[in-house]
Amino acid sequence: MPEAPTGPALFDLAGRTALVTGSSQGIGRALAQGLAEAGATVVVHGRDAAKAQRAADEITASTGVAAHAITFDVTDAAAVDAGLTELEARLGTPDILVNNAGIQRRSPIAEFADQDWHDLVATNLTSAFLLSRRVAKGMIARGSGRIVSIGSVQSQLARPSIAPYSATKGAIVMLTKGLCADLAPHGITANAIAPGYFATELTQALVDDEQFSGWVRGRTPAGRWGDVRDLVGALVFLASDASAFVNGQTLYVDGGMTAVV
């Protein structure tokens, strides 16, 4: 039996393949970059094929590690199956799956539209189930794998106008525990990362809103918005041998927001 890695080698992802859904921009893009910098062969996923390929090319150019691009609808089971079949033919079953794809909809609960609810559940929750179910088949056959799903501080805390979003992110926590129960006997870990308030292209309007930004800084013990690079260490940890005995857990990367009242 080969010796178990120690020290920095615990975090080395060389020789592993990682699929990050919704990774052509925002948090997903930073996560894909971070995995590549740790040595993983990254598969960038997005709805826009050209945008996903551009992100993959940028990652390859900046890290020297080959990155690939793929496009499929994460909310459709047949599309997920076809996408993973294509990916497996090219690179094999991913060693690491990051369920990052997500959307936000805001409206007072009494006015929340049916379609917005269905869109949130499909993109934020159903996609994580579909991807995890499909990739688990190959991971079980191989006897190893890492599944990391992206939750939110709204997995634990609620705010007005986003009750359905909070419901989907809360469900990610329990899906993660359920995946652990099913998959841990096969050498697979399933964990979640729950970001706090992060400055991205999608939150720029909120960042620019001084009143809201003031609330974020005041509510967060660290006193600032998160930078997407703050998430990379947590992901590399959960994707690597360093977290081999960590399973079914949700790691809050929120500057302390969920630790205080």
Tab-separated table of C-alpha atoms in Angstrom:
chain	number	residue	atom	x	y	z
A	1	MET	CA	0.000	0.000	0.000
A	2	PRO	CA	1.453	3.423	-0.951
A	3	GLU	CA	2.202	5.824	1.855
A	4	ALA	CA	-0.531	8.349	2.631
A	5	PRO	CA	0.392	11.890	1.583
A	6	THR	CA	1.452	14.342	4.269
A	7	GLY	CA	2.078	18.077	4.511
A	8	PRO	CA	1.427	20.120	1.367
A	9	ALA	CA	0.945	16.907	-0.652
A	10	LEU	CA	-2.359	16.442	1.175
A	11	PHE	CA	-3.743	19.331	-0.866
A	12	ASP	CA	-2.245	18.348	-4.225
A	13	LEU	CA	-4.943	17.694	-6.847
A	14	ALA	CA	-2.600	16.719	-9.689
A	15	GLY	CA	-3.966	13.834	-11.707
A	16	ARG	CA	-7.577	14.511	-10.698
A	17	THR	CA	-10.421	15.821	-12.817
A	18	ALA	CA	-12.936	18.337	-11.491
A	19	LEU	CA	-16.293	19.372	-12.961
A	20	VAL	CA	-17.564	22.719	-11.652
A	21	THR	CA	-21.097	23.593	-12.726
A	22	GLY	CA	-21.879	27.221	-13.471
A	23	SER	CA	-18.177	28.079	-13.635
A	24	SER	CA	-17.913	30.456	-16.583
A	25	GLN	CA	-18.225	33.455	-14.229
A	26	GLY	CA	-18.557	34.551	-10.634
A	27	ILE	CA	-17.858	32.232	-7.734
A	28	GLY	CA	-17.751	29.166	-9.976
A	29	ARG	CA	-15.073	30.728	-12.150
A	30	ALA	CA	-12.892	31.426	-9.111
A	31	LEU	CA	-13.426	27.899	-7.808
A	32	ALA	CA	-12.433	26.367	-11.145
A	33	GLN	CA	-9.323	28.557	-11.218
A	34	GLY	CA	-8.386	27.528	-7.688
A	35	LEU	CA	-8.748	23.820	-8.420
A	36	ALA	CA	-6.557	24.187	-11.511
A	37	GLU	CA	-3.934	26.041	-9.484
A	38	ALA	CA	-3.943	23.065	-7.086
A	39	GLY	CA	-3.204	20.793	-10.067
A	40	ALA	CA	-6.618	19.489	-11.099
A	41	THR	CA	-7.739	19.143	-14.699
A	42	VAL	CA	-10.810	21.378	-14.654
A	43	VAL	CA	-13.985	21.129	-16.712
A	44	VAL	CA	-15.690	24.509	-16.962
A	45	HIS	CA	-19.463	24.305	-17.346
A	46	GLY	CA	-21.910	27.008	-18.379
A	47	ARG	CA	-25.003	27.747	-20.425
A	48	ASP	CA	-23.041	29.795	-22.960
A	49	ALA	CA	-20.612	27.521	-24.826
A	50	ALA	CA	-18.383	30.343	-26.042
A	51	LYS	CA	-18.156	31.882	-22.570
A	52	ALA	CA	-17.328	28.527	-20.981
A	53	GLN	CA	-14.620	27.841	-23.562
A	54	ARG	CA	-13.151	31.299	-23.028
A	55	ALA	CA	-12.945	30.673	-19.274
A	56	ALA	CA	-11.327	27.279	-19.875
A	57	ASP	CA	-8.763	28.821	-22.211
A	58	GLU	CA	-7.947	31.502	-19.633
A	59	ILE	CA	-7.449	28.880	-16.934
A	60	THR	CA	-5.170	26.843	-19.174
A	61	ALA	CA	-3.127	29.913	-20.088
A	62	SER	CA	-2.711	31.089	-16.500
A	63	THR	CA	-2.014	27.730	-14.821
A	64	GLY	CA	-0.476	25.563	-17.520
A	65	VAL	CA	-2.982	22.854	-16.564
A	66	ALA	CA	-5.352	21.712	-19.300
A	67	ALA	CA	-8.922	22.931	-18.796
A	68	HIS	CA	-11.960	21.863	-20.797
A	69	ALA	CA	-15.432	23.260	-21.416
A	70	ILE	CA	-18.821	21.595	-21.546
A	71	THR	CA	-22.399	22.827	-21.885
A	72	PHE	CA	-25.595	21.088	-20.800
A	73	ASP	CA	-28.783	21.906	-18.888
A	74	VAL	CA	-28.173	21.006	-15.235
A	75	THR	CA	-31.918	20.985	-14.515
A	76	ASP	CA	-32.748	18.268	-17.071
A	77	ALA	CA	-31.971	14.651	-16.186
A	78	ALA	CA	-31.534	13.528	-19.792
A	79	ALA	CA	-29.209	16.447	-20.521
A	80	VAL	CA	-27.173	15.731	-17.393
A	81	ASP	CA	-26.827	12.094	-18.391
A	82	ALA	CA	-25.777	13.024	-21.931
A	83	GLY	CA	-23.310	15.632	-20.657
A	84	LEU	CA	-21.668	13.240	-18.201
A	85	THR	CA	-21.569	10.493	-20.822
A	86	GLU	CA	-19.704	12.871	-23.130
A	87	LEU	CA	-17.372	13.934	-20.340
A	88	GLU	CA	-16.652	10.375	-19.250
A	89	ALA	CA	-15.782	9.430	-22.822
A	90	ARG	CA	-13.216	12.251	-22.881
A	91	LEU	CA	-11.800	12.274	-19.368
A	92	GLY	CA	-13.474	9.555	-17.305
A	93	THR	CA	-15.749	10.080	-14.327
A	94	PRO	CA	-14.748	13.279	-12.507
A	95	ASP	CA	-12.830	12.770	-9.299
A	96	ILE	CA	-14.359	15.993	-7.996
A	97	LEU	CA	-17.850	17.373	-8.607
A	98	VAL	CA	-18.641	20.916	-7.506
A	99	ASN	CA	-22.370	21.677	-7.584
A	100	ASN	CA	-22.146	25.437	-7.960
A	101	ALA	CA	-24.853	26.390	-10.493
A	102	GLY	CA	-27.411	28.683	-8.903
A	103	ILE	CA	-29.743	31.631	-9.365
A	104	GLN	CA	-31.530	34.167	-7.191
A	105	ARG	CA	-35.073	35.565	-7.361
A	106	ARG	CA	-36.405	38.263	-5.035
A	107	SER	CA	-40.001	39.124	-4.212
A	108	PRO	CA	-42.228	39.438	-1.116
A	109	ILE	CA	-43.590	35.976	-0.358
A	110	ALA	CA	-47.228	36.960	-0.974
A	111	GLU	CA	-46.262	38.026	-4.500
A	112	PHE	CA	-43.729	35.321	-5.327
A	113	ALA	CA	-44.412	33.882	-8.778
A	114	ASP	CA	-44.855	30.150	-9.304
A	115	GLN	CA	-42.299	30.100	-12.114
A	116	ASP	CA	-39.671	31.831	-9.993
A	117	TRP	CA	-40.144	29.184	-7.314
A	118	HIS	CA	-39.810	26.366	-9.848
A	119	ASP	CA	-36.724	27.985	-11.418
A	120	LEU	CA	-35.023	28.322	-8.038
A	121	VAL	CA	-35.730	24.733	-7.015
A	122	ALA	CA	-34.628	23.381	-10.404
A	123	THR	CA	-31.380	25.333	-10.642
A	124	ASN	CA	-30.265	25.449	-7.011
A	125	LEU	CA	-31.409	22.053	-5.745
A	126	THR	CA	-32.554	19.655	-8.451
A	127	SER	CA	-29.344	20.225	-10.396
A	128	ALA	CA	-27.239	19.179	-7.388
A	129	PHE	CA	-29.323	16.023	-7.024
A	130	LEU	CA	-29.131	15.158	-10.718
A	131	LEU	CA	-25.379	15.744	-11.006
A	132	SER	CA	-24.601	13.932	-7.766
A	133	ARG	CA	-26.768	10.952	-8.688
A	134	ARG	CA	-25.202	10.656	-12.120
A	135	VAL	CA	-21.574	11.112	-11.091
A	136	ALA	CA	-22.014	8.763	-8.117
A	137	LYS	CA	-22.325	5.797	-10.478
A	138	GLY	CA	-18.781	6.185	-11.751
A	139	MET	CA	-17.423	7.200	-8.351
A	140	ILE	CA	-18.918	4.079	-6.739
A	141	ALA	CA	-17.408	1.864	-9.432
A	142	ARG	CA	-14.013	3.522	-8.860
A	143	GLY	CA	-14.299	3.524	-5.069
A	144	SER	CA	-13.477	7.211	-4.599
A	145	GLY	CA	-14.756	10.721	-5.222
A	146	ARG	CA	-15.400	14.152	-3.792
A	147	ILE	CA	-18.744	15.969	-4.087
A	148	VAL	CA	-18.884	19.574	-2.891
A	149	SER	CA	-22.116	21.557	-3.144
A	150	ILE	CA	-22.398	25.315	-2.724
A	151	GLY	CA	-24.890	26.433	-0.135
A	152	SER	CA	-25.155	29.894	1.424
A	153	VAL	CA	-25.490	31.682	4.730
A	154	GLN	CA	-29.150	31.450	3.750
A	155	SER	CA	-28.805	27.724	4.420
A	156	GLN	CA	-29.120	28.820	8.045
A	157	LEU	CA	-30.348	32.420	8.042
A	158	ALA	CA	-33.336	34.072	6.373
A	159	ARG	CA	-33.992	37.540	4.992
A	160	PRO	CA	-37.140	39.150	3.604
A	161	SER	CA	-37.974	38.546	-0.082
A	162	ILE	CA	-35.832	35.411	-0.597
A	163	ALA	CA	-37.683	32.676	1.311
A	164	PRO	CA	-37.652	30.232	-1.661
A	165	TYR	CA	-33.923	30.792	-2.209
A	166	SER	CA	-33.302	30.106	1.486
A	167	ALA	CA	-35.373	26.923	1.190
A	168	THR	CA	-33.228	25.630	-1.655
A	169	LYS	CA	-29.987	26.400	0.149
A	170	GLY	CA	-31.230	24.841	3.366
A	171	ALA	CA	-32.063	21.729	1.379
A	172	ILE	CA	-28.490	21.598	0.067
A	173	VAL	CA	-27.335	21.012	3.648
A	174	MET	CA	-29.626	17.992	4.040
A	175	LEU	CA	-28.886	16.677	0.548
A	176	THR	CA	-25.221	16.769	1.539
A	177	LYS	CA	-25.904	14.728	4.669
A	178	GLY	CA	-27.979	12.255	2.664
A	179	LEU	CA	-25.249	11.849	0.060
A	180	CYS	CA	-22.808	11.142	2.878
A	181	ALA	CA	-25.075	8.425	4.247
A	182	ASP	CA	-25.332	6.723	0.853
A	183	LEU	CA	-21.845	7.248	-0.512
A	184	ALA	CA	-19.379	7.202	2.400
A	185	PRO	CA	-19.235	3.377	2.383
A	186	HIS	CA	-17.921	3.628	-1.185
A	187	GLY	CA	-15.011	5.921	-0.349
A	188	ILE	CA	-16.831	9.073	-1.466
A	189	THR	CA	-17.163	12.268	0.554
A	190	ALA	CA	-19.981	14.790	0.191
A	191	ASN	CA	-19.643	18.183	1.832
A	192	ALA	CA	-20.913	21.727	1.299
A	193	ILE	CA	-19.478	25.220	1.385
A	194	ALA	CA	-21.803	27.999	2.511
A	195	PRO	CA	-20.539	31.420	1.397
A	196	GLY	CA	-21.545	34.642	3.065
A	197	TYR	CA	-21.963	37.837	1.055
A	198	PHE	CA	-19.452	37.839	-1.806
A	199	ALA	CA	-18.691	40.535	-4.352
A	200	THR	CA	-19.202	39.099	-7.853
A	201	GLU	CA	-20.585	40.218	-11.199
A	202	LEU	CA	-24.003	39.012	-10.050
A	203	THR	CA	-23.971	40.984	-6.780
A	204	GLN	CA	-22.391	44.163	-8.135
A	205	ALA	CA	-25.619	46.150	-7.805
A	206	LEU	CA	-25.776	45.246	-4.119
A	207	VAL	CA	-22.097	46.042	-3.628
A	208	ASP	CA	-22.700	49.452	-5.203
A	209	ASP	CA	-25.710	50.085	-2.931
A	210	GLU	CA	-24.007	51.868	-0.054
A	211	GLN	CA	-26.870	51.237	2.353
A	212	PHE	CA	-26.822	47.510	1.701
A	213	SER	CA	-23.019	47.340	1.683
A	214	GLY	CA	-23.015	49.142	5.009
A	215	TRP	CA	-25.374	46.509	6.386
A	216	VAL	CA	-23.118	43.698	5.090
A	217	ARG	CA	-20.006	45.239	6.637
A	218	GLY	CA	-21.789	45.841	9.928
A	219	ARG	CA	-23.368	42.389	10.083
A	220	THR	CA	-20.143	40.546	9.196
A	221	PRO	CA	-17.539	40.399	11.986
A	222	ALA	CA	-14.763	40.553	9.362
A	223	GLY	CA	-16.211	43.924	8.341
A	224	ARG	CA	-16.184	43.385	4.572
A	225	TRP	CA	-17.688	41.582	1.608
A	226	GLY	CA	-16.096	38.267	0.756
A	227	ASP	CA	-13.646	38.042	-2.118
A	228	VAL	CA	-14.177	34.986	-4.324
A	229	ARG	CA	-10.590	33.941	-3.614
A	230	ASP	CA	-11.611	33.455	0.027
A	231	LEU	CA	-13.500	30.325	-1.048
A	232	VAL	CA	-10.660	28.565	-2.826
A	233	GLY	CA	-8.876	27.205	0.245
A	234	ALA	CA	-12.065	25.674	1.606
A	235	LEU	CA	-12.782	23.973	-1.706
A	236	VAL	CA	-9.254	22.641	-2.180
A	237	PHE	CA	-9.428	21.246	1.355
A	238	LEU	CA	-12.742	19.479	0.738
A	239	ALA	CA	-11.616	18.233	-2.688
A	240	SER	CA	-8.299	16.844	-1.463
A	241	ASP	CA	-6.911	14.057	0.698
A	242	ALA	CA	-6.683	16.557	3.559
A	243	SER	CA	-10.418	16.071	4.190
A	244	ALA	CA	-10.545	12.286	3.766
A	245	PHE	CA	-12.445	11.833	7.057
A	246	VAL	CA	-14.666	14.921	6.686
A	247	ASN	CA	-18.083	13.914	5.388
A	248	GLY	CA	-21.620	15.294	5.420
A	249	GLN	CA	-20.484	18.678	6.708
A	250	THR	CA	-21.262	22.271	5.748
A	251	LEU	CA	-18.379	24.726	6.046
A	252	TYR	CA	-19.510	28.351	6.416
A	253	VAL	CA	-17.110	30.778	4.746
A	254	ASP	CA	-18.840	33.972	5.785
A	255	GLY	CA	-16.455	36.182	7.738
A	256	GLY	CA	-18.194	35.076	10.931
A	257	MET	CA	-21.741	36.167	9.984
A	258	THR	CA	-23.441	32.979	11.189
A	259	ALA	CA	-21.417	32.964	14.425
A	260	VAL	CA	-22.887	36.149	15.874
A	261	VAL	CA	-26.211	37.865	16.509
